[in-house]
């Protein structure tokens, strides 16, 4: 009797390629499903959360970058914002 496991003269036959293709489809489908549902709202596991565009620290950084305030005023205001929002470090990093 000839079965899929003993095709022809005892070898597995061309069906041996079918099972890895099914597993590849399952893995690719799972990743696609996660990317379209779970990771979409958070930006994915590889991206860091960003500061909101309208946060006071971001506005202060934009004002400093555009030249509205000088470096001393920037650091002075940033230290006040760090105390208020509980952040530490001179660069604003937690």
Short mmCIF file of C-alpha atoms in Angstrom, two decimals:
data_model
loop_
_atom_site.label_atom_id
_atom_site.label_comp_id
_atom_site.label_asym_id
_atom_site.label_seq_id
_atom_site.Cartn_x
_atom_site.Cartn_y
_atom_site.Cartn_z
CA UNK A 1 0.00 0.00 0.00
CA UNK A 2 1.34 3.38 -0.98
CA UNK A 3 0.94 6.23 1.55
CA UNK A 4 2.20 9.80 1.71
CA UNK A 5 5.01 8.77 4.07
CA UNK A 6 6.21 6.02 1.70
CA UNK A 7 5.94 7.52 -1.75
CA UNK A 8 7.34 5.48 -4.62
CA UNK A 9 10.34 3.54 -3.40
CA UNK A 10 10.04 4.39 0.30
CA UNK A 11 10.78 8.12 0.40
CA UNK A 12 8.44 10.80 1.73
CA UNK A 13 7.75 12.20 -1.73
CA UNK A 14 6.83 15.75 -2.68
CA UNK A 15 4.45 16.09 0.28
CA UNK A 16 7.42 16.71 2.57
CA UNK A 17 7.45 20.31 1.28
CA UNK A 18 3.80 20.87 2.13
CA UNK A 19 4.17 20.91 5.92
CA UNK A 20 6.92 23.57 6.18
CA UNK A 21 4.85 25.76 3.88
CA UNK A 22 1.86 25.42 6.21
CA UNK A 23 3.99 26.36 9.22
CA UNK A 24 5.44 29.36 7.35
CA UNK A 25 1.90 30.49 6.48
CA UNK A 26 0.83 30.16 10.12
CA UNK A 27 3.79 32.22 11.36
CA UNK A 28 3.39 34.92 8.69
CA UNK A 29 -0.36 35.05 9.32
CA UNK A 30 0.19 35.43 13.07
CA UNK A 31 2.68 38.26 12.62
CA UNK A 32 0.37 39.99 10.14
CA UNK A 33 -2.55 39.67 12.53
CA UNK A 34 -0.53 41.13 15.41
CA UNK A 35 0.70 44.03 13.29
CA UNK A 36 -2.82 44.90 12.16
CA UNK A 37 -4.46 44.65 15.58
CA UNK A 38 -2.39 44.68 18.75
CA UNK A 39 0.72 46.58 17.67
CA UNK A 40 -1.09 49.20 15.59
CA UNK A 41 -2.15 51.40 18.50
CA UNK A 42 1.22 51.27 20.23
CA UNK A 43 3.47 51.63 17.19
CA UNK A 44 5.02 48.22 17.54
CA UNK A 45 7.38 46.69 20.06
CA UNK A 46 10.49 48.24 18.51
CA UNK A 47 9.44 51.89 18.72
CA UNK A 48 9.92 54.05 21.78
CA UNK A 49 7.01 56.15 22.99
CA UNK A 50 7.33 59.76 21.93
CA UNK A 51 6.54 62.93 23.84
CA UNK A 52 3.29 64.61 22.89
CA UNK A 53 3.60 67.52 20.45
CA UNK A 54 1.76 69.92 22.74
CA UNK A 55 3.59 69.03 25.99
CA UNK A 56 5.35 71.91 27.77
CA UNK A 57 8.79 70.32 27.36
CA UNK A 58 8.28 69.92 23.61
CA UNK A 59 7.10 73.51 23.25
CA UNK A 60 10.14 74.67 25.24
CA UNK A 61 12.43 72.64 22.96
CA UNK A 62 10.84 74.18 19.86
CA UNK A 63 11.26 77.69 21.27
CA UNK A 64 14.93 77.01 22.02
CA UNK A 65 15.51 75.51 18.56
CA UNK A 66 13.90 78.47 16.83
CA UNK A 67 16.01 80.96 18.81
CA UNK A 68 13.20 82.56 20.82
CA UNK A 69 15.01 81.81 24.10
CA UNK A 70 18.69 81.44 24.92
CA UNK A 71 20.42 78.43 26.49
CA UNK A 72 20.38 79.76 30.06
CA UNK A 73 16.66 80.45 29.94
CA UNK A 74 16.06 77.04 28.35
CA UNK A 75 17.87 75.17 31.16
CA UNK A 76 16.22 77.30 33.85
CA UNK A 77 12.72 76.62 32.51
CA UNK A 78 13.52 72.95 31.87
CA UNK A 79 14.58 72.49 35.50
CA UNK A 80 11.23 73.92 36.63
CA UNK A 81 9.37 71.60 34.27
CA UNK A 82 11.47 68.64 35.45
CA UNK A 83 10.46 69.34 39.05
CA UNK A 84 6.81 69.72 38.11
CA UNK A 85 6.60 66.58 35.96
CA UNK A 86 8.95 64.45 38.07
CA UNK A 87 11.64 64.00 35.46
CA UNK A 88 15.33 63.93 36.37
CA UNK A 89 18.57 64.74 34.59
CA UNK A 90 19.78 67.83 32.77
CA UNK A 91 18.91 66.45 29.34
CA UNK A 92 15.36 65.58 30.33
CA UNK A 93 15.98 61.85 30.14
CA UNK A 94 14.41 59.70 32.81
#
